[in-house]
PDB file of C-alpha atoms in Angstrom:
ATOM      1  CA  UNK A 294     -18.481 -80.961  36.360  1.00  0.00           C
ATOM      2  CA  UNK A 295     -20.620 -77.900  35.171  1.00  0.00           C
ATOM      3  CA  UNK A 296     -18.866 -74.948  34.324  1.00  0.00           C
ATOM      4  CA  UNK A 297     -19.678 -72.084  36.302  1.00  0.00           C
ATOM      5  CA  UNK A 298     -19.972 -68.641  33.847  1.00  0.00           C
ATOM      6  CA  UNK A 299     -19.684 -65.915  35.290  1.00  0.00           C
ATOM      7  CA  UNK A 300     -22.192 -63.644  36.157  1.00  0.00           C
ATOM      8  CA  UNK A 301     -23.264 -61.278  32.350  1.00  0.00           C
ATOM      9  CA  UNK A 302     -22.824 -57.586  33.254  1.00  0.00           C
ATOM     10  CA  UNK A 303     -23.628 -55.222  30.860  1.00  0.00           C
ATOM     11  CA  UNK A 304     -21.210 -52.591  30.031  1.00  0.00           C
ATOM     12  CA  UNK A 305     -22.420 -48.765  30.843  1.00  0.00           C
ATOM     13  CA  UNK A 306     -24.389 -47.589  28.003  1.00  0.00           C
ATOM     14  CA  UNK A 307     -23.153 -43.643  27.007  1.00  0.00           C
ATOM     15  CA  UNK A 308     -25.451 -40.786  27.970  1.00  0.00           C
ATOM     16  CA  UNK A 309     -27.298 -40.377  24.811  1.00  0.00           C
ATOM     17  CA  UNK A 310     -26.741 -36.390  23.902  1.00  0.00           C
ATOM     18  CA  UNK A 311     -29.522 -34.232  23.495  1.00  0.00           C
ATOM     19  CA  UNK A 312     -31.158 -32.688  20.523  1.00  0.00           C
ATOM     20  CA  UNK A 313     -30.067 -29.290  21.608  1.00  0.00           C
ATOM     21  CA  UNK A 314     -26.291 -30.488  21.709  1.00  0.00           C
ATOM     22  CA  UNK A 315     -26.738 -32.654  19.017  1.00  0.00           C
ATOM     23  CA  UNK A 316     -27.256 -29.316  17.496  1.00  0.00           C
ATOM     24  CA  UNK A 317     -24.824 -27.079  18.855  1.00  0.00           C
ATOM     25  CA  UNK A 318     -22.404 -29.861  17.383  1.00  0.00           C
ATOM     26  CA  UNK A 319     -23.673 -29.869  13.378  1.00  0.00           C
ATOM     27  CA  UNK A 320     -24.018 -26.223  13.291  1.00  0.00           C
ATOM     28  CA  UNK A 321     -19.941 -26.014  14.601  1.00  0.00           C
ATOM     29  CA  UNK A 322     -19.064 -28.651  12.214  1.00  0.00           C
ATOM     30  CA  UNK A 323     -21.566 -26.995   9.137  1.00  0.00           C
ATOM     31  CA  UNK A 324     -19.288 -23.724  10.076  1.00  0.00           C
ATOM     32  CA  UNK A 325     -16.121 -24.782  11.573  1.00  0.00           C
ATOM     33  CA  UNK A 326     -13.515 -22.066   8.945  1.00  0.00           C
ATOM     34  CA  UNK A 327     -14.877 -19.682  10.827  1.00  0.00           C
ATOM     35  CA  UNK A 328     -15.105 -20.824  14.549  1.00  0.00           C
ATOM     36  CA  UNK A 329     -12.019 -21.566  14.326  1.00  0.00           C
ATOM     37  CA  UNK A 330     -10.444 -17.741  12.369  1.00  0.00           C
ATOM     38  CA  UNK A 331     -13.215 -15.927  14.695  1.00  0.00           C
ATOM     39  CA  UNK A 332     -10.734 -15.794  17.695  1.00  0.00           C
ATOM     40  CA  UNK A 333      -8.428 -13.521  15.044  1.00  0.00           C
ATOM     41  CA  UNK A 334     -10.416 -11.666  13.446  1.00  0.00           C
ATOM     42  CA  UNK A 335     -12.276 -10.703  16.809  1.00  0.00           C
ATOM     43  CA  UNK A 336      -8.401  -9.730  18.367  1.00  0.00           C
ATOM     44  CA  UNK A 337      -7.725  -7.632  14.016  1.00  0.00           C
ATOM     45  CA  UNK A 338     -11.834  -6.542  14.099  1.00  0.00           C
ATOM     46  CA  UNK A 339     -10.319  -4.644  17.374  1.00  0.00           C
ATOM     47  CA  UNK A 340      -7.117  -3.561  15.740  1.00  0.00           C
ATOM     48  CA  UNK A 341      -9.083  -1.779  13.586  1.00  0.00           C
ATOM     49  CA  UNK A 342     -12.252  -0.265  15.092  1.00  0.00           C
ATOM     50  CA  UNK A 343     -10.387   0.906  18.168  1.00  0.00           C
ATOM     51  CA  UNK A 344      -8.183   3.421  16.732  1.00  0.00           C
ATOM     52  CA  UNK A 345     -10.107   4.185  13.779  1.00  0.00           C
ATOM     53  CA  UNK A 346     -13.441   5.137  16.872  1.00  0.00           C
ATOM     54  CA  UNK A 347     -11.517   7.012  18.986  1.00  0.00           C
ATOM     55  CA  UNK A 348      -9.639   9.240  15.789  1.00  0.00           C
ATOM     56  CA  UNK A 349     -13.430   9.767  14.521  1.00  0.00           C
ATOM     57  CA  UNK A 350     -14.586  11.015  18.297  1.00  0.00           C
ATOM     58  CA  UNK A 351     -10.988  13.289  18.410  1.00  0.00           C
ATOM     59  CA  UNK A 352     -12.149  15.385  15.103  1.00  0.00           C
ATOM     60  CA  UNK A 353     -15.643  15.990  15.868  1.00  0.00           C
ATOM     61  CA  UNK A 354     -14.330  17.759  19.482  1.00  0.00           C
ATOM     62  CA  UNK A 355     -11.883  20.884  19.812  1.00  0.00           C
ATOM     63  CA  UNK A 356      -8.717  18.754  21.483  1.00  0.00           C
ATOM     64  CA  UNK A 357      -4.978  19.934  21.742  1.00  0.00           C
ATOM     65  CA  UNK A 358      -2.541  20.009  23.949  1.00  0.00           C
ATOM     66  CA  UNK A 359      -3.051  16.789  24.892  1.00  0.00           C
ATOM     67  CA  UNK A 360      -5.404  14.231  24.266  1.00  0.00           C
ATOM     68  CA  UNK A 361      -6.103  13.555  27.829  1.00  0.00           C
ATOM     69  CA  UNK A 362      -7.093  17.826  28.104  1.00  0.00           C
ATOM     70  CA  UNK A 363     -10.735  18.217  28.424  1.00  0.00           C
ATOM     71  CA  UNK A 364     -12.677  18.666  24.726  1.00  0.00           C
ATOM     72  CA  UNK A 365     -15.434  20.463  23.718  1.00  0.00           C
ATOM     73  CA  UNK A 366     -17.110  18.929  21.295  1.00  0.00           C
ATOM     74  CA  UNK A 367     -18.291  20.819  18.045  1.00  0.00           C
ATOM     75  CA  UNK A 368     -19.742  18.689  15.836  1.00  0.00           C
ATOM     76  CA  UNK A 369     -18.978  19.145  11.867  1.00  0.00           C
ATOM     77  CA  UNK A 370     -16.912  22.217  13.046  1.00  0.00           C
ATOM     78  CA  UNK A 371     -13.385  20.512  11.824  1.00  0.00           C
ATOM     79  CA  UNK A 372     -14.592  18.670   8.561  1.00  0.00           C
ATOM     80  CA  UNK A 373     -15.605  22.482   7.849  1.00  0.00           C
ATOM     81  CA  UNK A 374     -12.994  24.098   8.430  1.00  0.00           C
ATOM     82  CA  UNK A 375     -10.419  21.373   6.952  1.00  0.00           C
ATOM     83  CA  UNK A 376     -12.509  21.642   3.424  1.00  0.00           C
ATOM     84  CA  UNK A 377     -11.885  25.135   3.294  1.00  0.00           C
ATOM     85  CA  UNK A 378      -8.763  24.866   3.856  1.00  0.00           C
ATOM     86  CA  UNK A 379      -7.024  26.154   0.491  1.00  0.00           C
ATOM     87  CA  UNK A 380      -3.724  26.689   2.038  1.00  0.00           C
ATOM     88  CA  UNK A 381      -1.729  23.709   3.151  1.00  0.00           C
ATOM     89  CA  UNK A 382      -5.755  21.244   2.977  1.00  0.00           C
ATOM     90  CA  UNK A 383      -6.457  21.430  -0.472  1.00  0.00           C
ATOM     91  CA  UNK A 384      -2.635  21.238  -1.433  1.00  0.00           C
ATOM     92  CA  UNK A 385      -1.768  18.982   0.618  1.00  0.00           C
ATOM     93  CA  UNK A 386      -4.004  16.451  -1.275  1.00  0.00           C
ATOM     94  CA  UNK A 387      -2.515  17.760  -4.909  1.00  0.00           C
ATOM     95  CA  UNK A 388       0.200  16.676  -4.170  1.00  0.00           C
ATOM     96  CA  UNK A 389      -1.052  13.301  -2.613  1.00  0.00           C
ATOM     97  CA  UNK A 390      -2.641  12.691  -5.780  1.00  0.00           C
ATOM     98  CA  UNK A 391       0.569  13.520  -7.693  1.00  0.00           C
ATOM     99  CA  UNK A 392       2.760  11.957  -5.853  1.00  0.00           C
ATOM    100  CA  UNK A 393       0.683   8.580  -5.901  1.00  0.00           C
ATOM    101  CA  UNK A 394      -0.648   9.129  -9.614  1.00  0.00           C
ATOM    102  CA  UNK A 395       3.243   9.089 -10.766  1.00  0.00           C
ATOM    103  CA  UNK A 396       4.614   6.670  -9.089  1.00  0.00           C
ATOM    104  CA  UNK A 397       2.560   4.325 -10.475  1.00  0.00           C
ATOM    105  CA  UNK A 398       1.681   5.088 -13.242  1.00  0.00           C
ATOM    106  CA  UNK A 399       6.627   4.609 -13.253  1.00  0.00           C
ATOM    107  CA  UNK A 400       5.922   1.771 -10.862  1.00  0.00           C
ATOM    108  CA  UNK A 401       3.375  -0.378 -13.494  1.00  0.00           C
ATOM    109  CA  UNK A 402       5.283   0.302 -16.458  1.00  0.00           C
ATOM    110  CA  UNK A 403       8.612  -0.454 -15.815  1.00  0.00           C
ATOM    111  CA  UNK A 404       7.892  -3.047 -13.604  1.00  0.00           C
ATOM    112  CA  UNK A 405       5.541  -5.094 -16.251  1.00  0.00           C
ATOM    113  CA  UNK A 406       9.327  -3.942 -18.349  1.00  0.00           C
ATOM    114  CA  UNK A 407      11.527  -6.030 -16.516  1.00  0.00           C
ATOM    115  CA  UNK A 408       9.349  -8.930 -15.427  1.00  0.00           C
ATOM    116  CA  UNK A 409       8.948  -9.877 -19.236  1.00  0.00           C
ATOM    117  CA  UNK A 410      12.801  -9.559 -19.808  1.00  0.00           C
ATOM    118  CA  UNK A 411      12.554 -11.880 -16.617  1.00  0.00           C
ATOM    119  CA  UNK A 412      10.075 -13.830 -17.986  1.00  0.00           C
ATOM    120  CA  UNK A 413      11.912 -15.431 -19.868  1.00  0.00           C
ATOM    121  CA  UNK A 414      15.306 -17.913 -18.869  1.00  0.00           C
ATOM    122  CA  UNK A 415      19.455 -16.614 -20.211  1.00  0.00           C
ATOM    123  CA  UNK A 416      22.584 -16.801 -18.202  1.00  0.00           C
ATOM    124  CA  UNK A 417      23.313 -14.759 -15.350  1.00  0.00           C
ATOM    125  CA  UNK A 418      19.182 -14.801 -14.606  1.00  0.00           C
ATOM    126  CA  UNK A 419      19.679 -15.584 -10.598  1.00  0.00           C
ATOM    127  CA  UNK A 420      22.587 -12.779 -10.208  1.00  0.00           C
ATOM    128  CA  UNK A 421      20.485  -9.766 -12.215  1.00  0.00           C
ATOM    129  CA  UNK A 422      16.792 -10.499 -10.049  1.00  0.00           C
ATOM    130  CA  UNK A 423      19.390 -10.334  -6.949  1.00  0.00           C
ATOM    131  CA  UNK A 424      20.552  -6.994  -7.877  1.00  0.00           C
ATOM    132  CA  UNK A 425      16.601  -5.486  -8.608  1.00  0.00           C
ATOM    133  CA  UNK A 426      15.496  -6.452  -5.673  1.00  0.00           C
ATOM    134  CA  UNK A 427      18.260  -4.911  -3.699  1.00  0.00           C
ATOM    135  CA  UNK A 428      15.981  -1.929  -3.058  1.00  0.00           C
ATOM    136  CA  UNK A 429      13.830  -3.627  -1.564  1.00  0.00           C
ATOM    137  CA  UNK A 430      16.541  -5.195   1.617  1.00  0.00           C
ATOM    138  CA  UNK A 431      17.050  -1.765   3.357  1.00  0.00           C
ATOM    139  CA  UNK A 432      14.444   0.298   4.976  1.00  0.00           C
ATOM    140  CA  UNK A 433      12.015   4.013   3.887  1.00  0.00           C
ATOM    141  CA  UNK A 434      13.986   5.564   6.177  1.00  0.00           C
ATOM    142  CA  UNK A 435      17.645   4.409   5.440  1.00  0.00           C
ATOM    143  CA  UNK A 436      16.596   4.713   0.987  1.00  0.00           C
ATOM    144  CA  UNK A 437      16.135   8.114   1.863  1.00  0.00           C
ATOM    145  CA  UNK A 438      18.670   9.281   4.315  1.00  0.00           C
ATOM    146  CA  UNK A 439      20.726   7.608   1.075  1.00  0.00           C
ATOM    147  CA  UNK A 440      19.644   9.691  -1.687  1.00  0.00           C
ATOM    148  CA  UNK A 441      19.231  13.191   0.763  1.00  0.00           C
ATOM    149  CA  UNK A 442      23.360  12.476   0.877  1.00  0.00           C
ATOM    150  CA  UNK A 443      23.243  10.874  -2.740  1.00  0.00           C
ATOM    151  CA  UNK A 444      20.960  14.731  -4.243  1.00  0.00           C
ATOM    152  CA  UNK A 445      23.042  16.710  -1.952  1.00  0.00           C
ATOM    153  CA  UNK A 446      23.743  20.162  -3.574  1.00  0.00           C
ATOM    154  CA  UNK A 447      26.928  21.147  -2.479  1.00  0.00           C
ATOM    155  CA  UNK A 448      28.999  17.302  -1.654  1.00  0.00           C
ATOM    156  CA  UNK A 449      26.118  14.663  -3.716  1.00  0.00           C
ATOM    157  CA  UNK A 450      27.859  12.575  -5.905  1.00  0.00           C
ATOM    158  CA  UNK A 451      24.968  13.318  -7.794  1.00  0.00           C
ATOM    159  CA  UNK A 452      25.718  17.029  -9.387  1.00  0.00           C
ATOM    160  CA  UNK A 453      29.212  15.654  -9.563  1.00  0.00           C
ATOM    161  CA  UNK A 454      28.577  12.677 -12.201  1.00  0.00           C
ATOM    162  CA  UNK A 455      26.371  16.696 -13.919  1.00  0.00           C
ATOM    163  CA  UNK A 456      29.580  18.164 -14.165  1.00  0.00           C
ATOM    164  CA  UNK A 457      31.127  15.333 -15.923  1.00  0.00           C
ATOM    165  CA  UNK A 458      29.545  14.810 -18.473  1.00  0.00           C
ATOM    166  CA  UNK A 459      29.166  19.426 -18.787  1.00  0.00           C
ATOM    167  CA  UNK A 460      25.892  19.930 -16.909  1.00  0.00           C
ATOM    168  CA  UNK A 461      25.975  22.428 -14.266  1.00  0.00           C
ATOM    169  CA  UNK A 462      24.502  21.870 -10.295  1.00  0.00           C
ATOM    170  CA  UNK A 463      21.283  21.004  -9.738  1.00  0.00           C
ATOM    171  CA  UNK A 464      18.532  21.332  -6.732  1.00  0.00           C
ATOM    172  CA  UNK A 465      16.961  18.882  -6.457  1.00  0.00           C
ATOM    173  CA  UNK A 466      15.860  18.328  -2.871  1.00  0.00           C
ATOM    174  CA  UNK A 467      16.757  21.076  -1.873  1.00  0.00           C
ATOM    175  CA  UNK A 468      14.971  22.995  -4.669  1.00  0.00           C
ATOM    176  CA  UNK A 469      10.621  24.292  -4.459  1.00  0.00           C
ATOM    177  CA  UNK A 470      10.423  23.074  -7.951  1.00  0.00           C
ATOM    178  CA  UNK A 471      12.406  19.591  -7.748  1.00  0.00           C
ATOM    179  CA  UNK A 472      12.308  18.386  -3.761  1.00  0.00           C
ATOM    180  CA  UNK A 473       8.403  16.389  -4.607  1.00  0.00           C
ATOM    181  CA  UNK A 474       9.322  14.923  -8.242  1.00  0.00           C
ATOM    182  CA  UNK A 475      12.977  13.444  -6.801  1.00  0.00           C
ATOM    183  CA  UNK A 476      11.068  12.331  -4.578  1.00  0.00           C
ATOM    184  CA  UNK A 477       9.133  10.357  -6.741  1.00  0.00           C
ATOM    185  CA  UNK A 478      12.286   9.367  -8.338  1.00  0.00           C
ATOM    186  CA  UNK A 479      13.255   7.856  -4.961  1.00  0.00           C
ATOM    187  CA  UNK A 480      10.093   5.831  -4.273  1.00  0.00           C
ATOM    188  CA  UNK A 481      10.212   4.653  -8.419  1.00  0.00           C
ATOM    189  CA  UNK A 482      13.751   3.371  -7.532  1.00  0.00           C
ATOM    190  CA  UNK A 483      12.776   1.379  -4.123  1.00  0.00           C
ATOM    191  CA  UNK A 484       9.518   0.075  -5.050  1.00  0.00           C
ATOM    192  CA  UNK A 485       9.567  -0.549  -8.876  1.00  0.00           C
ATOM    193  CA  UNK A 486      11.422  -4.456  -6.957  1.00  0.00           C
ATOM    194  CA  UNK A 487       7.476  -4.559  -5.853  1.00  0.00           C
ATOM    195  CA  UNK A 488       5.961  -4.580  -8.560  1.00  0.00           C
ATOM    196  CA  UNK A 489       7.951  -6.770 -10.594  1.00  0.00           C
ATOM    197  CA  UNK A 490       7.586  -9.753  -8.068  1.00  0.00           C
ATOM    198  CA  UNK A 491       4.083  -9.037  -8.536  1.00  0.00           C
ATOM    199  CA  UNK A 492       3.790  -9.176 -12.200  1.00  0.00           C
ATOM    200  CA  UNK A 493       6.698 -12.091 -12.699  1.00  0.00           C
ATOM    201  CA  UNK A 494       4.401 -14.411 -10.524  1.00  0.00           C
ATOM    202  CA  UNK A 495       1.356 -13.826 -13.287  1.00  0.00           C
ATOM    203  CA  UNK A 496       3.271 -14.016 -15.788  1.00  0.00           C
ATOM    204  CA  UNK A 497       5.098 -17.331 -14.354  1.00  0.00           C
ATOM    205  CA  UNK A 498       1.833 -18.743 -13.229  1.00  0.00           C
ATOM    206  CA  UNK A 499       0.193 -18.096 -18.001  1.00  0.00           C
ATOM    207  CA  UNK A 500      -0.074 -21.163 -19.581  1.00  0.00           C
ATOM    208  CA  UNK A 501       2.461 -21.419 -23.156  1.00  0.00           C
ATOM    209  CA  UNK A 502      -0.166 -22.395 -25.195  1.00  0.00           C
ATOM    210  CA  UNK A 503      -2.039 -18.516 -25.840  1.00  0.00           C
ATOM    211  CA  UNK A 504       1.403 -17.549 -26.851  1.00  0.00           C
ATOM    212  CA  UNK A 505       1.657 -20.619 -29.506  1.00  0.00           C
ATOM    213  CA  UNK A 506      -1.254 -20.373 -31.065  1.00  0.00           C
ATOM    214  CA  UNK A 507      -0.414 -16.554 -31.662  1.00  0.00           C
ATOM    215  CA  UNK A 508       3.026 -16.607 -33.546  1.00  0.00           C
ATOM    216  CA  UNK A 509       1.778 -20.013 -35.221  1.00  0.00           C
ATOM    217  CA  UNK A 510      -0.687 -17.071 -36.534  1.00  0.00           C
ATOM    218  CA  UNK A 511       2.198 -15.005 -37.125  1.00  0.00           C
ATOM    219  CA  UNK A 512       1.989 -12.133 -34.048  1.00  0.00           C
ATOM    220  CA  UNK A 513       4.481  -9.403 -33.897  1.00  0.00           C
ATOM    221  CA  UNK A 514       5.864  -9.627 -31.308  1.00  0.00           C
ATOM    222  CA  UNK A 515       3.801  -6.056 -29.059  1.00  0.00           C
ATOM    223  CA  UNK A 516       0.612  -7.710 -30.566  1.00  0.00           C
ATOM    224  CA  UNK A 517       1.581 -10.883 -28.423  1.00  0.00           C
ATOM    225  CA  UNK A 518       1.726  -8.201 -25.442  1.00  0.00           C
ATOM    226  CA  UNK A 519      -1.217  -6.459 -26.318  1.00  0.00           C
ATOM    227  CA  UNK A 520      -3.793  -8.914 -27.311  1.00  0.00           C
ATOM    228  CA  UNK A 521      -2.680 -11.865 -25.479  1.00  0.00           C
ATOM    229  CA  UNK A 522      -0.541 -11.863 -22.345  1.00  0.00           C
ATOM    230  CA  UNK A 523      -1.999  -8.215 -21.518  1.00  0.00           C
ATOM    231  CA  UNK A 524      -5.510  -8.684 -21.105  1.00  0.00           C
ATOM    232  CA  UNK A 525      -4.640 -13.167 -19.793  1.00  0.00           C
ATOM    233  CA  UNK A 526      -2.843 -10.549 -16.968  1.00  0.00           C
ATOM    234  CA  UNK A 527      -4.838  -7.993 -15.784  1.00  0.00           C
ATOM    235  CA  UNK A 528      -5.972  -9.108 -12.859  1.00  0.00           C
ATOM    236  CA  UNK A 529      -2.356  -9.612 -11.368  1.00  0.00           C
ATOM    237  CA  UNK A 530      -1.617  -6.340 -13.152  1.00  0.00           C
ATOM    238  CA  UNK A 531      -4.916  -5.018 -10.993  1.00  0.00           C
ATOM    239  CA  UNK A 532      -3.540  -6.167  -8.069  1.00  0.00           C
ATOM    240  CA  UNK A 533      -0.380  -4.422  -8.345  1.00  0.00           C
ATOM    241  CA  UNK A 534      -2.374  -1.567  -8.596  1.00  0.00           C
ATOM    242  CA  UNK A 535      -4.083  -2.380  -5.674  1.00  0.00           C
ATOM    243  CA  UNK A 536      -1.552  -3.176  -3.285  1.00  0.00           C
ATOM    244  CA  UNK A 537       1.466  -0.305  -4.786  1.00  0.00           C
ATOM    245  CA  UNK A 538      -1.466   2.019  -5.266  1.00  0.00           C
ATOM    246  CA  UNK A 539      -3.108   2.089  -1.159  1.00  0.00           C
ATOM    247  CA  UNK A 540       0.621   1.538  -0.520  1.00  0.00           C
ATOM    248  CA  UNK A 541       2.082   5.253  -2.242  1.00  0.00           C
ATOM    249  CA  UNK A 542      -1.282   6.780  -1.021  1.00  0.00           C
ATOM    250  CA  UNK A 543       0.350   6.135   2.590  1.00  0.00           C
ATOM    251  CA  UNK A 544       3.930   7.166   1.995  1.00  0.00           C
ATOM    252  CA  UNK A 545       5.126   8.445   5.152  1.00  0.00           C
ATOM    253  CA  UNK A 546       8.037   7.873   5.743  1.00  0.00           C
ATOM    254  CA  UNK A 547      10.705   9.447   2.438  1.00  0.00           C
ATOM    255  CA  UNK A 548       9.004  11.976   2.495  1.00  0.00           C
ATOM    256  CA  UNK A 549      10.068  12.880   5.991  1.00  0.00           C
ATOM    257  CA  UNK A 550      13.522  11.513   6.010  1.00  0.00           C
ATOM    258  CA  UNK A 551      13.961  13.489   3.192  1.00  0.00           C
ATOM    259  CA  UNK A 552      12.050  16.768   3.580  1.00  0.00           C
ATOM    260  CA  UNK A 553      11.691  16.374   7.223  1.00  0.00           C
ATOM    261  CA  UNK A 554       8.932  18.360   9.428  1.00  0.00           C
ATOM    262  CA  UNK A 555       6.559  19.962   7.141  1.00  0.00           C
ATOM    263  CA  UNK A 556       7.014  18.480   3.817  1.00  0.00           C
ATOM    264  CA  UNK A 557      10.071  21.890   3.092  1.00  0.00           C
ATOM    265  CA  UNK A 558      10.378  24.901   4.180  1.00  0.00           C
ATOM    266  CA  UNK A 559       7.993  26.093   1.691  1.00  0.00           C
ATOM    267  CA  UNK A 560       5.840  23.027   1.968  1.00  0.00           C
ATOM    268  CA  UNK A 561       6.880  21.269  -1.006  1.00  0.00           C
ATOM    269  CA  UNK A 562       6.563  17.515  -1.042  1.00  0.00           C
ATOM    270  CA  UNK A 563       3.915  17.401   1.900  1.00  0.00           C
ATOM    271  CA  UNK A 564       1.522  14.762   1.929  1.00  0.00           C
ATOM    272  CA  UNK A 565      -1.774  14.257   3.568  1.00  0.00           C
ATOM    273  CA  UNK A 566       0.462  11.872   5.317  1.00  0.00           C
ATOM    274  CA  UNK A 567       3.160  14.651   6.689  1.00  0.00           C
ATOM    275  CA  UNK A 568       0.405  17.102   7.376  1.00  0.00           C
ATOM    276  CA  UNK A 569      -1.441  15.610   9.774  1.00  0.00           C
ATOM    277  CA  UNK A 570       2.049  13.791  11.546  1.00  0.00           C
ATOM    278  CA  UNK A 571       3.248  18.401  11.484  1.00  0.00           C
ATOM    279  CA  UNK A 572      -0.664  19.062  12.524  1.00  0.00           C
ATOM    280  CA  UNK A 573      -0.578  16.240  15.426  1.00  0.00           C
ATOM    281  CA  UNK A 574       3.238  16.972  16.263  1.00  0.00           C
ATOM    282  CA  UNK A 575       4.088  20.267  15.859  1.00  0.00           C
ATOM    283  CA  UNK A 576       1.301  21.709  16.657  1.00  0.00           C
ATOM    284  CA  UNK A 577      -0.377  19.275  19.045  1.00  0.00           C
ATOM    285  CA  UNK A 578      -3.722  20.199  17.502  1.00  0.00           C
ATOM    286  CA  UNK A 579      -5.097  16.608  17.282  1.00  0.00           C
ATOM    287  CA  UNK A 580      -8.981  17.357  16.418  1.00  0.00           C
ATOM    288  CA  UNK A 581      -8.031  18.914  13.274  1.00  0.00           C
ATOM    289  CA  UNK A 582      -5.455  15.837  12.740  1.00  0.00           C
ATOM    290  CA  UNK A 583      -7.835  13.245  13.327  1.00  0.00           C
ATOM    291  CA  UNK A 584     -10.340  14.834  11.397  1.00  0.00           C
ATOM    292  CA  UNK A 585      -7.796  14.811   7.844  1.00  0.00           C
ATOM    293  CA  UNK A 586      -6.846  11.504   8.679  1.00  0.00           C
ATOM    294  CA  UNK A 587     -10.462  10.218   8.723  1.00  0.00           C
ATOM    295  CA  UNK A 588     -10.954  11.821   5.397  1.00  0.00           C
ATOM    296  CA  UNK A 589      -7.831  10.136   4.054  1.00  0.00           C
ATOM    297  CA  UNK A 590      -8.704   6.892   5.507  1.00  0.00           C
ATOM    298  CA  UNK A 591     -12.081   7.628   3.109  1.00  0.00           C
ATOM    299  CA  UNK A 592     -10.335   8.447   0.214  1.00  0.00           C
ATOM    300  CA  UNK A 593      -8.083   5.359   1.090  1.00  0.00           C
ATOM    301  CA  UNK A 594     -11.277   2.828   1.424  1.00  0.00           C
ATOM    302  CA  UNK A 595     -13.005   4.477  -2.297  1.00  0.00           C
ATOM    303  CA  UNK A 596      -9.852   4.061  -4.333  1.00  0.00           C
ATOM    304  CA  UNK A 597     -10.256   0.354  -2.359  1.00  0.00           C
ATOM    305  CA  UNK A 598     -13.198  -0.279  -3.941  1.00  0.00           C
ATOM    306  CA  UNK A 599     -13.073   1.528  -6.945  1.00  0.00           C
ATOM    307  CA  UNK A 600      -9.476  -0.717  -7.625  1.00  0.00           C
ATOM    308  CA  UNK A 601     -11.089  -3.485  -5.864  1.00  0.00           C
ATOM    309  CA  UNK A 602     -14.847  -3.724  -8.002  1.00  0.00           C
ATOM    310  CA  UNK A 603     -12.745  -3.385 -11.244  1.00  0.00           C
ATOM    311  CA  UNK A 604     -10.577  -6.845 -10.428  1.00  0.00           C
ATOM    312  CA  UNK A 605     -14.240  -8.374 -10.595  1.00  0.00           C
ATOM    313  CA  UNK A 606     -15.279  -6.893 -13.621  1.00  0.00           C
ATOM    314  CA  UNK A 607     -12.166  -8.746 -15.028  1.00  0.00           C
ATOM    315  CA  UNK A 608     -12.354 -12.137 -13.551  1.00  0.00           C
ATOM    316  CA  UNK A 609     -16.392 -12.590 -14.748  1.00  0.00           C
TER     317      UNK A 609
END
């Protein structure tokens, strides 16, 4: 018997991709990391661009009373009025710069000292770290209210402790000249642990070989820190200054929680954030407040650029 062979049927061939789709596939594969990130980047861009653009538009109008009320386009008149305001705006700029500079200096210095103490293991290290990080647990408003009670001139614990060592009561937050330094202390108390975390992470990533070489050469502890540890740690220090400096520039909650609207009766702690908030929600002067915020935004961008440029210079 002859074998019966089934008729041969060729399997259908897959359609050949067109040159256009092939080129698109190659381009998409080459730029896939940007394609995957594009939706999130677009979403974030919209969240940033729209508020900034709307604030910029309001800064060029005489909007007041309500953002939906009719307003007229007045160009850069608000900017001229704000930049020539020596009663509220420029004192607020000075307080913002002073507050940021002082708290940033002490937070970096204290953060470096504490990070160096925690760099090497010791008995009870975990408990010490937990205690140091406790201020970060509470919200700034809660911290401000807590210290407001502690520094109360009449019933506060601070004046009671001073009385035990023979020192008279101090006005603290109630004083016109002592309120700003007191709020600086509160900010330093809460945010120094954040700098400690950043610097400690940088210290633990450093190699031990340069330290051992310097120790063998007879370098003292201060010389090893100045000529070995600090130069190697400087990029991390710049990151800490960048993150904490921008956050300190924008400080609002602690100041408002301790002194209320206007930064106090004499505007003693009124920074640019507090000033802009008062213009918006106390006086409903949205045009001028938007102008202050745009100027403040440009200041922050300038600080970010300067610190980022400095960090890139250290990384070369």
